């Protein structure tokens, strides 16, 4: 498709003078044409120019925003299934409305995926006005959504949903025992916001749907913890900092087995290796306030990339339990994997996938190799004038923090807003204490819940004059930092102070002396009118919700609140214009990074907060030779070099060599992390094939009631295998008369096997009937001989249904599917558990000159065959052993 930018702009120019009724008529016309094209099996591209022009016009009429050229171009690329890189503040959210609304015309559903509930809800309410203006339905799925709410939302034309909830709903749907328990419909088109955060950063580990397997052996965990405290680093065990892995040395292994009184730590009846290694990882690798926090007496994971807590997640393979023992909190129940999938294999289920972010170029190869997605980098609408200053390198960490404090004081006194990025909760808390001692006002945003609840407000006001904000990570925050502050959030705060407090004297945060008397009277009148109107409806809880959802609730809130908001906003906007100009003169936002991250993308996300939409700004990283990244990659050699050149240890050193060393280290880490994710993807490929087959079987059983046909197929398959084996491998020595025909030999063997099989389950009726019929049979030809076996299965099955009455048949149909699905799920869980164990131990085979991945695939084939045979034999047994009458 050629670039249709000019055509869209020409078409939009025709729409600007048309009435709302004419616009609605145009929308209806295009929808009818879209339905016609879909019925003919054609794509909707011929309608793109007209529809994009309509979306542009409706957006301007509903939310007052009109797509500029780069957003229109971004919309085209997103429709084509590509990744679009747009810098922070360039309007990715608005740009996405173009392809989302266009692909929704197919009536097959479009998913817009975000990284958290706040963004999903914000965008659904905000952009929902555009979609509603186009006659499209919009749904929202959050972690707190009910089953019915989810089902309705997934059946809308457009659904906003978080990445984790989307995947877990998919896993839950494919574990359901009825179609009425499923919420999703077949996938069509998906746009992922912050696509690098989801498909790259969160792709290291699969998402696991777990089920409880009972109480954990706590005593075993305490013994493992005691052993971890006893063992010595580099003597009993070695730590791989890059891989975050621990291995026992030969001495350590012998010491542990001796202390436990065991011959081996890999005893299938009582294995210890996992508990010991997990206890060591808990002590030496997983850090409090970096990898996790303790909240409400629970160990809660902190996402290393987003800096957010993940209260609904647990580490797998016993690590989480080891962390709970370490922190002396209640140990959760042990879990077993019910279903799992990686982000790589999940998102490739969509026929068309697209995404947007501010930082994708550095991982372009991975997007291409794993997801077959092309990255398109778009220029900013206005020229980027931000200054990215060279790194300042300090010999010690304490010298670095002194410099950060000094720079922060300068910014505060000058009035220039400062955003400081830290690598962990600990570092942000340390810097906050340093500022408190130095009497520097500041805000802090990290994984702690008391800070997360104010996330959008903290970020929104980070551009105010003299504002200092400390944040652990800036990816996916969703709120722009506006120079001079955000007038909308300021008005919301004022409204909350005026309307949601007990008494004016106690709670108003605005001093009466600072307000002119006339203005004060207006405010009092607004407060009285708003309280009266909401009070008459006895709906003060709705007042709180309306204020919280401003400005998106302006169309639905009561008129008094709308008037009050508009009055305050007009004044706040005038003040903001002055402040905005002043902050720009001061140099704009200063972004100060206190440590280089493992990946350049995270650093670029932090930098990207400055210089929004042509604003001035500058960025700089303060690093020390004691930072983790430098220590891991060549810190000692750089330290010796600097000590030789620089006498003052508190003096900063600006060196291209150090900067290049840092960038090389980041590239090494990025390459290593890519290999990790690729490894996860490769190992999950085999399971994904198995998963696809299983899910297809489950969906067929749910939607088509094929349990009876499935039984017949399995029974025939069993006979086919038996006949094939018997024809080729039947030994004459196993029969009393070696002169009889091979058909009689086969009959003898099957009769013997079938009789013993049924006798084992004490099923006399079926056994006697089946065997008697076989003995009476005459086999003039081999073909009739085979048919007789199959006939007995078919006739026996038909008779069982024929003998049942109406109520028994109904009960049979309502229960058989669920029982069969339970059988499938039970053996599928065993298969996943087997493969998890294999994956954990397969690398040892490399010492025997074997390729781990090849060996894993061979083991996977064996395990899947075992699973299939278990499912088949259990289903056949269930059919034969369950009596209807």
mmCIF file with all atom_site columns, N, CA and C in Angstrom, residues 309-346:
data_model
loop_
_atom_site.group_PDB
_atom_site.id
_atom_site.type_symbol
_atom_site.label_atom_id
_atom_site.label_alt_id
_atom_site.label_comp_id
_atom_site.label_asym_id
_atom_site.label_entity_id
_atom_site.label_seq_id
_atom_site.pdbx_PDB_ins_code
_atom_site.Cartn_x
_atom_site.Cartn_y
_atom_site.Cartn_z
_atom_site.occupancy
_atom_site.B_iso_or_equiv
_atom_site.pdbx_formal_charge
_atom_site.auth_seq_id
_atom_site.auth_comp_id
_atom_site.auth_asym_id
_atom_site.auth_atom_id
_atom_site.pdbx_PDB_model_num
ATOM 1   N N  . UNK A 1 309 ? 4.823  -3.578  41.627 1.00 0.00 ? 309 UNK A N  1
ATOM 2   C CA . UNK A 1 309 ? 4.651  -4.840  42.345 1.00 0.00 ? 309 UNK A CA 1
ATOM 3   C C  . UNK A 1 309 ? 3.663  -5.718  41.586 1.00 0.00 ? 309 UNK A C  1
ATOM 4   N N  . UNK A 1 310 ? 3.851  -7.034  41.687 1.00 0.00 ? 310 UNK A N  1
ATOM 5   C CA . UNK A 1 310 ? 2.977  -7.991  41.013 1.00 0.00 ? 310 UNK A CA 1
ATOM 6   C C  . UNK A 1 310 ? 2.406  -8.932  42.075 1.00 0.00 ? 310 UNK A C  1
ATOM 7   N N  . UNK A 1 311 ? 1.327  -8.462  42.712 1.00 0.00 ? 311 UNK A N  1
ATOM 8   C CA . UNK A 1 311 ? 0.771  -9.174  43.868 1.00 0.00 ? 311 UNK A CA 1
ATOM 9   C C  . UNK A 1 311 ? 0.170  -10.522 43.507 1.00 0.00 ? 311 UNK A C  1
ATOM 10  N N  . UNK A 1 312 ? -0.214 -10.708 42.248 1.00 0.00 ? 312 UNK A N  1
ATOM 11  C CA . UNK A 1 312 ? -0.862 -11.956 41.855 1.00 0.00 ? 312 UNK A CA 1
ATOM 12  C C  . UNK A 1 312 ? 0.114  -12.984 41.286 1.00 0.00 ? 312 UNK A C  1
ATOM 13  N N  . UNK A 1 313 ? 1.413  -12.691 41.352 1.00 0.00 ? 313 UNK A N  1
ATOM 14  C CA . UNK A 1 313 ? 2.401  -13.594 40.766 1.00 0.00 ? 313 UNK A CA 1
ATOM 15  C C  . UNK A 1 313 ? 3.227  -14.280 41.857 1.00 0.00 ? 313 UNK A C  1
ATOM 16  N N  . UNK A 1 314 ? 3.674  -15.490 41.553 1.00 0.00 ? 314 UNK A N  1
ATOM 17  C CA . UNK A 1 314 ? 4.606  -16.215 42.413 1.00 0.00 ? 314 UNK A CA 1
ATOM 18  C C  . UNK A 1 314 ? 5.708  -16.810 41.548 1.00 0.00 ? 314 UNK A C  1
ATOM 19  N N  . UNK A 1 315 ? 6.937  -16.820 42.069 1.00 0.00 ? 315 UNK A N  1
ATOM 20  C CA . UNK A 1 315 ? 7.994  -17.516 41.361 1.00 0.00 ? 315 UNK A CA 1
ATOM 21  C C  . UNK A 1 315 ? 7.698  -19.012 41.386 1.00 0.00 ? 315 UNK A C  1
ATOM 22  N N  . UNK A 1 316 ? 8.074  -19.694 40.337 1.00 0.00 ? 316 UNK A N  1
ATOM 23  C CA . UNK A 1 316 ? 7.780  -21.116 40.229 1.00 0.00 ? 316 UNK A CA 1
ATOM 24  C C  . UNK A 1 316 ? 8.938  -21.972 40.719 1.00 0.00 ? 316 UNK A C  1
ATOM 25  N N  . UNK A 1 317 ? 8.732  -23.265 40.678 1.00 0.00 ? 317 UNK A N  1
ATOM 26  C CA . UNK A 1 317 ? 9.752  -24.278 41.019 1.00 0.00 ? 317 UNK A CA 1
ATOM 27  C C  . UNK A 1 317 ? 10.318 -24.091 42.429 1.00 0.00 ? 317 UNK A C  1
ATOM 28  N N  . UNK A 1 318 ? 9.465  -23.639 43.356 1.00 0.00 ? 318 UNK A N  1
ATOM 29  C CA . UNK A 1 318 ? 9.849  -23.586 44.760 1.00 0.00 ? 318 UNK A CA 1
ATOM 30  C C  . UNK A 1 318 ? 10.625 -22.361 45.194 1.00 0.00 ? 318 UNK A C  1
ATOM 31  N N  . UNK A 1 319 ? 10.946 -21.450 44.261 1.00 0.00 ? 319 UNK A N  1
ATOM 32  C CA . UNK A 1 319 ? 11.733 -20.264 44.630 1.00 0.00 ? 319 UNK A CA 1
ATOM 33  C C  . UNK A 1 319 ? 10.937 -19.358 45.567 1.00 0.00 ? 319 UNK A C  1
ATOM 34  N N  . UNK A 1 320 ? 9.653  -19.173 45.275 1.00 0.00 ? 320 UNK A N  1
ATOM 35  C CA . UNK A 1 320 ? 8.849  -18.265 46.101 1.00 0.00 ? 320 UNK A CA 1
ATOM 36  C C  . UNK A 1 320 ? 8.766  -18.778 47.538 1.00 0.00 ? 320 UNK A C  1
ATOM 37  N N  . UNK A 1 321 ? 8.614  -20.090 47.696 1.00 0.00 ? 321 UNK A N  1
ATOM 38  C CA . UNK A 1 321 ? 8.554  -20.674 49.033 1.00 0.00 ? 321 UNK A CA 1
ATOM 39  C C  . UNK A 1 321 ? 9.873  -20.453 49.779 1.00 0.00 ? 321 UNK A C  1
ATOM 40  N N  . UNK A 1 322 ? 10.992 -20.564 49.045 1.00 0.00 ? 322 UNK A N  1
ATOM 41  C CA . UNK A 1 322 ? 12.303 -20.326 49.659 1.00 0.00 ? 322 UNK A CA 1
ATOM 42  C C  . UNK A 1 322 ? 12.430 -18.870 50.117 1.00 0.00 ? 322 UNK A C  1
ATOM 43  N N  . UNK A 1 323 ? 11.864 -17.934 49.337 1.00 0.00 ? 323 UNK A N  1
ATOM 44  C CA . UNK A 1 323 ? 11.903 -16.527 49.717 1.00 0.00 ? 323 UNK A CA 1
ATOM 45  C C  . UNK A 1 323 ? 11.058 -16.295 50.975 1.00 0.00 ? 323 UNK A C  1
ATOM 46  N N  . UNK A 1 324 ? 9.936  -16.981 51.073 1.00 0.00 ? 324 UNK A N  1
ATOM 47  C CA . UNK A 1 324 ? 9.067  -16.827 52.247 1.00 0.00 ? 324 UNK A CA 1
ATOM 48  C C  . UNK A 1 324 ? 9.762  -17.349 53.509 1.00 0.00 ? 324 UNK A C  1
ATOM 49  N N  . UNK A 1 325 ? 10.505 -18.440 53.381 1.00 0.00 ? 325 UNK A N  1
ATOM 50  C CA . UNK A 1 325 ? 11.273 -18.948 54.515 1.00 0.00 ? 325 UNK A CA 1
ATOM 51  C C  . UNK A 1 325 ? 12.366 -17.956 54.900 1.00 0.00 ? 325 UNK A C  1
ATOM 52  N N  . UNK A 1 326 ? 13.012 -17.381 53.897 1.00 0.00 ? 326 UNK A N  1
ATOM 53  C CA . UNK A 1 326 ? 14.074 -16.401 54.152 1.00 0.00 ? 326 UNK A CA 1
ATOM 54  C C  . UNK A 1 326 ? 13.546 -15.209 54.948 1.00 0.00 ? 326 UNK A C  1
ATOM 55  N N  . UNK A 1 327 ? 12.356 -14.699 54.562 1.00 0.00 ? 327 UNK A N  1
ATOM 56  C CA . UNK A 1 327 ? 11.803 -13.498 55.183 1.00 0.00 ? 327 UNK A CA 1
ATOM 57  C C  . UNK A 1 327 ? 10.914 -13.805 56.388 1.00 0.00 ? 327 UNK A C  1
ATOM 58  N N  . UNK A 1 328 ? 10.834 -15.089 56.765 1.00 0.00 ? 328 UNK A N  1
ATOM 59  C CA . UNK A 1 328 ? 10.066 -15.503 57.955 1.00 0.00 ? 328 UNK A CA 1
ATOM 60  C C  . UNK A 1 328 ? 8.598  -15.073 57.880 1.00 0.00 ? 328 UNK A C  1
ATOM 61  N N  . UNK A 1 329 ? 7.985  -15.264 56.717 1.00 0.00 ? 329 UNK A N  1
ATOM 62  C CA . UNK A 1 329 ? 6.552  -15.001 56.558 1.00 0.00 ? 329 UNK A CA 1
ATOM 63  C C  . UNK A 1 329 ? 5.848  -16.327 56.277 1.00 0.00 ? 329 UNK A C  1
ATOM 64  N N  . UNK A 1 330 ? 4.534  -16.304 56.297 1.00 0.00 ? 330 UNK A N  1
ATOM 65  C CA . UNK A 1 330 ? 3.773  -17.522 56.084 1.00 0.00 ? 330 UNK A CA 1
ATOM 66  C C  . UNK A 1 330 ? 4.066  -18.105 54.705 1.00 0.00 ? 330 UNK A C  1
ATOM 67  N N  . UNK A 1 331 ? 4.323  -19.403 54.677 1.00 0.00 ? 331 UNK A N  1
ATOM 68  C CA . UNK A 1 331 ? 4.639  -20.074 53.418 1.00 0.00 ? 331 UNK A CA 1
ATOM 69  C C  . UNK A 1 331 ? 3.339  -20.459 52.717 1.00 0.00 ? 331 UNK A C  1
ATOM 70  N N  . UNK A 1 332 ? 3.232  -20.035 51.453 1.00 0.00 ? 332 UNK A N  1
ATOM 71  C CA . UNK A 1 332 ? 2.029  -20.354 50.686 1.00 0.00 ? 332 UNK A CA 1
ATOM 72  C C  . UNK A 1 332 ? 1.968  -21.822 50.322 1.00 0.00 ? 332 UNK A C  1
ATOM 73  N N  . UNK A 1 333 ? 0.783  -22.245 49.906 1.00 0.00 ? 333 UNK A N  1
ATOM 74  C CA . UNK A 1 333 ? 0.620  -23.634 49.495 1.00 0.00 ? 333 UNK A CA 1
ATOM 75  C C  . UNK A 1 333 ? 1.442  -23.920 48.250 1.00 0.00 ? 333 UNK A C  1
ATOM 76  N N  . UNK A 1 334 ? 1.935  -25.144 48.160 1.00 0.00 ? 334 UNK A N  1
ATOM 77  C CA . UNK A 1 334 ? 2.634  -25.560 46.957 1.00 0.00 ? 334 UNK A CA 1
ATOM 78  C C  . UNK A 1 334 ? 1.692  -25.578 45.769 1.00 0.00 ? 334 UNK A C  1
ATOM 79  N N  . UNK A 1 335 ? 2.218  -25.307 44.601 1.00 0.00 ? 335 UNK A N  1
ATOM 80  C CA . UNK A 1 335 ? 1.374  -25.267 43.408 1.00 0.00 ? 335 UNK A CA 1
ATOM 81  C C  . UNK A 1 335 ? 1.908  -26.211 42.346 1.00 0.00 ? 335 UNK A C  1
ATOM 82  N N  . UNK A 1 336 ? 1.028  -26.605 41.466 1.00 0.00 ? 336 UNK A N  1
ATOM 83  C CA . UNK A 1 336 ? 1.414  -27.391 40.306 1.00 0.00 ? 336 UNK A CA 1
ATOM 84  C C  . UNK A 1 336 ? 0.887  -26.678 39.067 1.00 0.00 ? 336 UNK A C  1
ATOM 85  N N  . UNK A 1 337 ? 1.595  -26.799 37.973 1.00 0.00 ? 337 UNK A N  1
ATOM 86  C CA . UNK A 1 337 ? 1.229  -26.083 36.754 1.00 0.00 ? 337 UNK A CA 1
ATOM 87  C C  . UNK A 1 337 ? 0.019  -26.728 36.093 1.00 0.00 ? 337 UNK A C  1
ATOM 88  N N  . UNK A 1 338 ? -1.033 -25.943 35.919 1.00 0.00 ? 338 UNK A N  1
ATOM 89  C CA . UNK A 1 338 ? -2.232 -26.427 35.238 1.00 0.00 ? 338 UNK A CA 1
ATOM 90  C C  . UNK A 1 338 ? -2.152 -26.123 33.750 1.00 0.00 ? 338 UNK A C  1
ATOM 91  N N  . UNK A 1 339 ? -1.623 -24.963 33.424 1.00 0.00 ? 339 UNK A N  1
ATOM 92  C CA . UNK A 1 339 ? -1.468 -24.552 32.031 1.00 0.00 ? 339 UNK A CA 1
ATOM 93  C C  . UNK A 1 339 ? -0.404 -23.473 31.976 1.00 0.00 ? 339 UNK A C  1
ATOM 94  N N  . UNK A 1 340 ? 0.269  -23.338 30.850 1.00 0.00 ? 340 UNK A N  1
ATOM 95  C CA . UNK A 1 340 ? 1.283  -22.297 30.723 1.00 0.00 ? 340 UNK A CA 1
ATOM 96  C C  . UNK A 1 340 ? 1.491  -21.967 29.257 1.00 0.00 ? 340 UNK A C  1
ATOM 97  N N  . UNK A 1 341 ? 2.017  -20.777 29.018 1.00 0.00 ? 341 UNK A N  1
ATOM 98  C CA . UNK A 1 341 ? 2.368  -20.356 27.663 1.00 0.00 ? 341 UNK A CA 1
ATOM 99  C C  . UNK A 1 341 ? 3.320  -19.172 27.764 1.00 0.00 ? 341 UNK A C  1
ATOM 100 N N  . UNK A 1 342 ? 4.186  -18.997 26.788 1.00 0.00 ? 342 UNK A N  1
ATOM 101 C CA . UNK A 1 342 ? 5.077  -17.833 26.759 1.00 0.00 ? 342 UNK A CA 1
ATOM 102 C C  . UNK A 1 342 ? 4.417  -16.716 25.964 1.00 0.00 ? 342 UNK A C  1
ATOM 103 N N  . UNK A 1 343 ? 4.861  -15.478 26.217 1.00 0.00 ? 343 UNK A N  1
ATOM 104 C CA . UNK A 1 343 ? 4.349  -14.359 25.440 1.00 0.00 ? 343 UNK A CA 1
ATOM 105 C C  . UNK A 1 343 ? 4.661  -14.543 23.954 1.00 0.00 ? 343 UNK A C  1
ATOM 106 N N  . UNK A 1 344 ? 5.843  -15.140 23.673 1.00 0.00 ? 344 UNK A N  1
ATOM 107 C CA . UNK A 1 344 ? 6.218  -15.336 22.270 1.00 0.00 ? 344 UNK A CA 1
ATOM 108 C C  . UNK A 1 344 ? 5.180  -16.182 21.536 1.00 0.00 ? 344 UNK A C  1
ATOM 109 N N  . UNK A 1 345 ? 4.797  -17.289 22.146 1.00 0.00 ? 345 UNK A N  1
ATOM 110 C CA . UNK A 1 345 ? 3.855  -18.193 21.476 1.00 0.00 ? 345 UNK A CA 1
ATOM 111 C C  . UNK A 1 345 ? 2.410  -17.716 21.588 1.00 0.00 ? 345 UNK A C  1
ATOM 112 N N  . UNK A 1 346 ? 2.107  -16.930 22.619 1.00 0.00 ? 346 UNK A N  1
ATOM 113 C CA . UNK A 1 346 ? 0.728  -16.441 22.731 1.00 0.00 ? 346 UNK A CA 1
ATOM 114 C C  . UNK A 1 346 ? 0.416  -15.402 21.662 1.00 0.00 ? 346 UNK A C  1
#
